[in-house]
Tab-separated table of C-alpha atoms in Angstrom:
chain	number	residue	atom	x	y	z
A	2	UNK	CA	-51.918	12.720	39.100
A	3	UNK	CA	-48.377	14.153	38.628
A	4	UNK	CA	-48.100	17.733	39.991
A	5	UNK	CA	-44.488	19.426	40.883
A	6	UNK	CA	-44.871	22.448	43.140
A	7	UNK	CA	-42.481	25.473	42.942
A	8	UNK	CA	-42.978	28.845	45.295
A	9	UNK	CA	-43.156	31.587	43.141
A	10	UNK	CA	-40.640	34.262	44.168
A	11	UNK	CA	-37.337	34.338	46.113
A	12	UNK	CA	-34.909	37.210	46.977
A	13	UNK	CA	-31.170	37.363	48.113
A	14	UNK	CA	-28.819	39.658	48.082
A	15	UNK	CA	-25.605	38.829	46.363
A	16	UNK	CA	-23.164	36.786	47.449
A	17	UNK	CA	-25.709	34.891	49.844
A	18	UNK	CA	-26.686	31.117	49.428
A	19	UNK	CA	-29.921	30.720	47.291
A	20	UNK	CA	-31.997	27.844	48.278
A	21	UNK	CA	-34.962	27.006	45.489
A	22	UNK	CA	-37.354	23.757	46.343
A	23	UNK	CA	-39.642	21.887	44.356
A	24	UNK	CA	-41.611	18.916	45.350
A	25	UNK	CA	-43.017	16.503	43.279
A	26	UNK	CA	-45.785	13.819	43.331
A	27	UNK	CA	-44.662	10.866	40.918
A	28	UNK	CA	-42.800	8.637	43.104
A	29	UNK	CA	-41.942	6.532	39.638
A	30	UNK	CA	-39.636	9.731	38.320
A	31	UNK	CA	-36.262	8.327	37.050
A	32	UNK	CA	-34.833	12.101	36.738
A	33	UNK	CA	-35.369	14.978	38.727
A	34	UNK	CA	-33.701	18.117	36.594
A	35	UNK	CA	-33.439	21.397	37.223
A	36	UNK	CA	-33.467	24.209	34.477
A	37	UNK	CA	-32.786	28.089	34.531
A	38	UNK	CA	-34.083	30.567	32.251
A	39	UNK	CA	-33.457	33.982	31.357
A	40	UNK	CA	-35.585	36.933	29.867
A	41	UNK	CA	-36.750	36.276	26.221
A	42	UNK	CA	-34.949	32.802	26.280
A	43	UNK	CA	-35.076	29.472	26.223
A	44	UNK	CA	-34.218	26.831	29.130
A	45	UNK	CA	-30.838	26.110	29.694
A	46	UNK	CA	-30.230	22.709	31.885
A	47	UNK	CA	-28.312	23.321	34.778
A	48	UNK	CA	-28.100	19.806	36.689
A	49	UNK	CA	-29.935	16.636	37.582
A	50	UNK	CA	-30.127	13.567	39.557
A	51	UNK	CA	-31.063	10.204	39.224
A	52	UNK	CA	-33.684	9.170	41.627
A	53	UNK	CA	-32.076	6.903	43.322
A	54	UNK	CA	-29.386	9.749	44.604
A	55	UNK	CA	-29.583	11.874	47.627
A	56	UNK	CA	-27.217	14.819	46.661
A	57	UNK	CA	-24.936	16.137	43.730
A	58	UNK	CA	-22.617	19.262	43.638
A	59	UNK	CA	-21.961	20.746	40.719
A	60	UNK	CA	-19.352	23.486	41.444
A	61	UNK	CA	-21.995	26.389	42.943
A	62	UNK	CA	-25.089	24.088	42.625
A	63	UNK	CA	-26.214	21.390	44.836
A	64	UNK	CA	-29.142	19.150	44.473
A	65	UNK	CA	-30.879	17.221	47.404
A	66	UNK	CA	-33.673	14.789	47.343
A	67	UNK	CA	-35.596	13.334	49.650
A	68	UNK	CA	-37.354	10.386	48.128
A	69	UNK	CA	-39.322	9.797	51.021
A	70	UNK	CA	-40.738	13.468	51.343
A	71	UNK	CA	-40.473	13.876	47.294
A	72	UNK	CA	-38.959	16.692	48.179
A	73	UNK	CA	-36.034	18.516	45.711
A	74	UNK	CA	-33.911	21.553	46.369
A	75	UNK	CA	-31.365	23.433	44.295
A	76	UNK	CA	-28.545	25.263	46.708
A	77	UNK	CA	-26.553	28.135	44.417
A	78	UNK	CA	-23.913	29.039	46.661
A	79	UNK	CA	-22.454	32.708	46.662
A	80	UNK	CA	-25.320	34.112	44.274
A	81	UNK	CA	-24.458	36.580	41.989
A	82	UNK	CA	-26.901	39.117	40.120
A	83	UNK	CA	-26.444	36.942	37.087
A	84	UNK	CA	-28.379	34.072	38.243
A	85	UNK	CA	-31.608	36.612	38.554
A	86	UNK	CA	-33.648	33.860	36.178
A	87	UNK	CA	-36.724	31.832	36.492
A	88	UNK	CA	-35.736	28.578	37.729
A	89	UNK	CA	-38.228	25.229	36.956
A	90	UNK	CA	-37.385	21.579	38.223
A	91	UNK	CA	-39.273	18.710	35.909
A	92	UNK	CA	-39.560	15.064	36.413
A	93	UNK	CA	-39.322	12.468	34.056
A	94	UNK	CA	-41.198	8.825	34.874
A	95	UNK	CA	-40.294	6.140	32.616
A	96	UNK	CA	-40.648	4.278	29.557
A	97	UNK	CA	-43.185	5.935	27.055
A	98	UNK	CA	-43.215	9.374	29.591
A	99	UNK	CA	-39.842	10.184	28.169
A	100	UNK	CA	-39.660	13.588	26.923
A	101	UNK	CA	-42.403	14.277	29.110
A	102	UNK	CA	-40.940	16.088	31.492
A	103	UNK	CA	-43.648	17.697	34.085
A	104	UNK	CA	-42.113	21.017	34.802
A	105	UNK	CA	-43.070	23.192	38.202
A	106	UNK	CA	-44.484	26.452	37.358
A	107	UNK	CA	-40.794	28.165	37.824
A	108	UNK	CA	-39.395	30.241	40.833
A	109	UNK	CA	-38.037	34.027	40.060
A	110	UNK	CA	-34.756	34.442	41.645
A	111	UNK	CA	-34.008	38.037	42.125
A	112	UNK	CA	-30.397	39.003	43.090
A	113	UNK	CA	-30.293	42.332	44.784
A	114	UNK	CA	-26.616	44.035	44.820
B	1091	UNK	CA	-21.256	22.830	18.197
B	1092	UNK	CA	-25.037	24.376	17.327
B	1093	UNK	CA	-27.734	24.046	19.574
B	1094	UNK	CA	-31.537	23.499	19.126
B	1095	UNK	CA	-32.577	26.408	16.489
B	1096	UNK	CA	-35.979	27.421	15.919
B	1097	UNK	CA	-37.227	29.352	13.504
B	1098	UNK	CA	-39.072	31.917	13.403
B	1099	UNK	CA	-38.382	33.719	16.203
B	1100	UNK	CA	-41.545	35.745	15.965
B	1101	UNK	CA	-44.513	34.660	14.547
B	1102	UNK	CA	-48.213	36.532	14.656
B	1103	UNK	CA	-51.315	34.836	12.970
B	1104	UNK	CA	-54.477	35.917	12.761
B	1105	UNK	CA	-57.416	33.896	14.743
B	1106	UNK	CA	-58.356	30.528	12.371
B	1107	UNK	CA	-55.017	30.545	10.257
B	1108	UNK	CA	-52.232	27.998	10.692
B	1109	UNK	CA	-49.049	28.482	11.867
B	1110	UNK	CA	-45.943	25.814	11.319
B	1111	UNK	CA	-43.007	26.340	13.299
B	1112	UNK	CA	-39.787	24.778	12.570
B	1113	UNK	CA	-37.067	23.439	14.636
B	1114	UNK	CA	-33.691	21.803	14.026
B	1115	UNK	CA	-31.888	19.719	16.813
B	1116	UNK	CA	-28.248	19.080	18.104
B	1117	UNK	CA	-26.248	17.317	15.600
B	1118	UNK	CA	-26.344	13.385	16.218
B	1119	UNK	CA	-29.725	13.921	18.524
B	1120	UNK	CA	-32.389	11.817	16.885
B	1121	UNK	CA	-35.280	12.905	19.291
B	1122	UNK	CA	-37.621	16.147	19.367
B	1123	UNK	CA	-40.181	17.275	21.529
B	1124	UNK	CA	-42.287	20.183	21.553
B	1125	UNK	CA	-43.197	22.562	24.720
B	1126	UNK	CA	-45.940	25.076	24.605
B	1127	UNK	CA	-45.266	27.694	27.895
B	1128	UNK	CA	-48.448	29.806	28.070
B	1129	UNK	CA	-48.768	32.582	30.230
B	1130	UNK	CA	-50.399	30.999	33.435
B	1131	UNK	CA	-50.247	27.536	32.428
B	1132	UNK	CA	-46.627	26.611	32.783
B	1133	UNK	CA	-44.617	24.089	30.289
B	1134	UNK	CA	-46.512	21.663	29.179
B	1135	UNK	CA	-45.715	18.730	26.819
B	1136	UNK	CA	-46.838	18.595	23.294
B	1137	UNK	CA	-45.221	16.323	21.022
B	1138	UNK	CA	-42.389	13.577	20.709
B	1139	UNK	CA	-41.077	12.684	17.816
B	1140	UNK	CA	-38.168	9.816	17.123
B	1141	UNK	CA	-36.811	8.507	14.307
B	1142	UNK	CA	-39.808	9.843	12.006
B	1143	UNK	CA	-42.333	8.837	14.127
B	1144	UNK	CA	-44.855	10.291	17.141
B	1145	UNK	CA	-43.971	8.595	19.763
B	1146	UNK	CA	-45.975	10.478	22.377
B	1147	UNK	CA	-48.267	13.422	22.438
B	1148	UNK	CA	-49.345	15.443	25.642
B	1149	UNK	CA	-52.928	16.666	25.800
B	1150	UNK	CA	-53.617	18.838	23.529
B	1151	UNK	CA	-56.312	18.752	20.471
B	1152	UNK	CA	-55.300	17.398	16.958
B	1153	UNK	CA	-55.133	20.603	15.463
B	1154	UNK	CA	-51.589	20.265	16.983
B	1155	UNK	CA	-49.712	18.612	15.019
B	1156	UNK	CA	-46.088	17.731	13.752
B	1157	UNK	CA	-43.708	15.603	11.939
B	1158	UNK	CA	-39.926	14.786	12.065
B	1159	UNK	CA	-37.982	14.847	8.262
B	1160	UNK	CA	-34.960	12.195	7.232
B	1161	UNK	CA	-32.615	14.818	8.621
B	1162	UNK	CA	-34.175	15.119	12.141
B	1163	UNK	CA	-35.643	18.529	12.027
B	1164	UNK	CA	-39.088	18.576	13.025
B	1165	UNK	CA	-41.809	20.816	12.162
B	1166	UNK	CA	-45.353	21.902	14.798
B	1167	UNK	CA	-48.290	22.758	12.596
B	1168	UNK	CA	-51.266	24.622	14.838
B	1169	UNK	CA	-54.599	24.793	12.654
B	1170	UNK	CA	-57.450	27.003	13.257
B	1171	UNK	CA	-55.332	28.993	15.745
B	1172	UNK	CA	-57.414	30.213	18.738
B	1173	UNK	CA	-56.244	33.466	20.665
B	1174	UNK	CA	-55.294	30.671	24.035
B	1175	UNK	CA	-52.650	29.106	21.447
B	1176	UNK	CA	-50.481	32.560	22.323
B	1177	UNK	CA	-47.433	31.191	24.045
B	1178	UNK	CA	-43.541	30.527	24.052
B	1179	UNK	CA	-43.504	27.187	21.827
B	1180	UNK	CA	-40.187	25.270	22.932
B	1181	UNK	CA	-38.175	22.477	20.993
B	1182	UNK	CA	-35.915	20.229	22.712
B	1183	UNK	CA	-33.549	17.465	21.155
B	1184	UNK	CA	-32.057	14.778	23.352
B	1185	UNK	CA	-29.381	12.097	22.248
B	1186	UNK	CA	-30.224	7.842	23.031
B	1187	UNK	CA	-26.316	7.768	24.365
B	1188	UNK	CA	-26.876	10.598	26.526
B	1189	UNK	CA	-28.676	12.287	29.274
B	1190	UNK	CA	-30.708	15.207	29.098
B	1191	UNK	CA	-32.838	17.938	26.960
B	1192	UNK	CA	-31.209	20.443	25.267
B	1193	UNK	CA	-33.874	23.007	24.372
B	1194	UNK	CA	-34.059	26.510	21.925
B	1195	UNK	CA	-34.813	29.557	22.602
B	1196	UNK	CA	-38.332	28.993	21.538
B	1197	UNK	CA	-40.995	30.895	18.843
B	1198	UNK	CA	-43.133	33.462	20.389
B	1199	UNK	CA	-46.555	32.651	18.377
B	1200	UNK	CA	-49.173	35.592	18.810
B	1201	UNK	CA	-52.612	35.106	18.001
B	1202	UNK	CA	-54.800	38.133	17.327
């Protein structure tokens, strides 16, 4: 079945790199995304990439994959305290699974000063 | 531009009433889907609707339901809440020329 995996926590202090990985189990996934959210809000969509992709940088963020290890990461450079959020990565199979998006249970970034 | 609004923002029900939720989507976005995050059980899907129709439905009982009016705003309807229906109920809109989900900042629904 599909499953995405997230580890719970992570901690860095600010202005270190932030390194958040997911892997996923649905080798048929046309989009891997990856989505932040804040306290008492809703999910904001910070980047994605097509499966067939093995990076994209996006100012601070970068996204690898590794098809062959279904394995995603999400790479904020120079943290700052105001990306302390819960961050989930989904993937989205084709066809009649779109809007489906199975999401990871969601990693807690914590930024210490 | 407006994004995804959801109304209310609060909502608390007692066990066995209903509960409808409403939702209106990015201007031009023709697609709606609904997201249930419980505590403990993540985001899970509950409902797509396109063009008027359901085309797709996560698992979930029938006492979820939904529709989608003329205008693209969609509605969830929950029947005979159960105290487990608690959760963070997300709508997301999404455009056929573009990529992506665009989701609101959700309707906390408490059951007591």
């Amino acid at each position: 079945g599909e499953d995405v995996e997230q580890s719970l926590f992570l901690s860095v202090r600010e202005g270190d790199s932030s390194v958040i990985n997911c892997t996923y189990t649905d080798s048929s996934s046309t989009y891997l995304y990856w989505y932040k959210q804040e306290p008492g809000a809703g999910l904001q969509l910070l980047t994605y990439i097509f499966s067939n992709m093995d990076m994209k940088q996006d100012q601070r963020l970068t996204v690898l994959l590794n098809k062959k290890d279904k394995h995603l990461s999400l790479r904020i450079a120079d943290t700052q305290t105001g990306d302390s959020a819960i961050y989930f990565c989904a993937e989205e199979g084709y066809g009649g699974s779109q809007g489906n998006l199975i999401f990871g249970k969601g990693t807690k970034l914590s930024v210490k000063p | 531009e407006a994004g995804v609004t959801q109304s209310p923002t609060h909502l608390i029900k007692t066990r066995g009433q209903q509960a409808t939720l409403r939702c209106s989507p990015i201007s031009g976005h023709t697609s709606v889907y609904w997201y249930q995050q419980a505590l403990g059980l993540g985001l899970q899907f509950l409902l797509w609707y396109d063009e008027g129709e359901e085309r797709n439905r996560g698992n979930f009982p029938p006492r979820f339901s939904g529709r989608q009016f003329p205008n693209y705003s969609s509605e969830l309807n929950v029947n005979a809440l159960e105290l487990e229906d608690s959760a963070l109920y997300l709508c997301a809109s999404s455009s056929p020329y573009a990529l992506g989900y665009t989701f609101g900042s959700g309707t906390r629904l408490t059951v007591v």
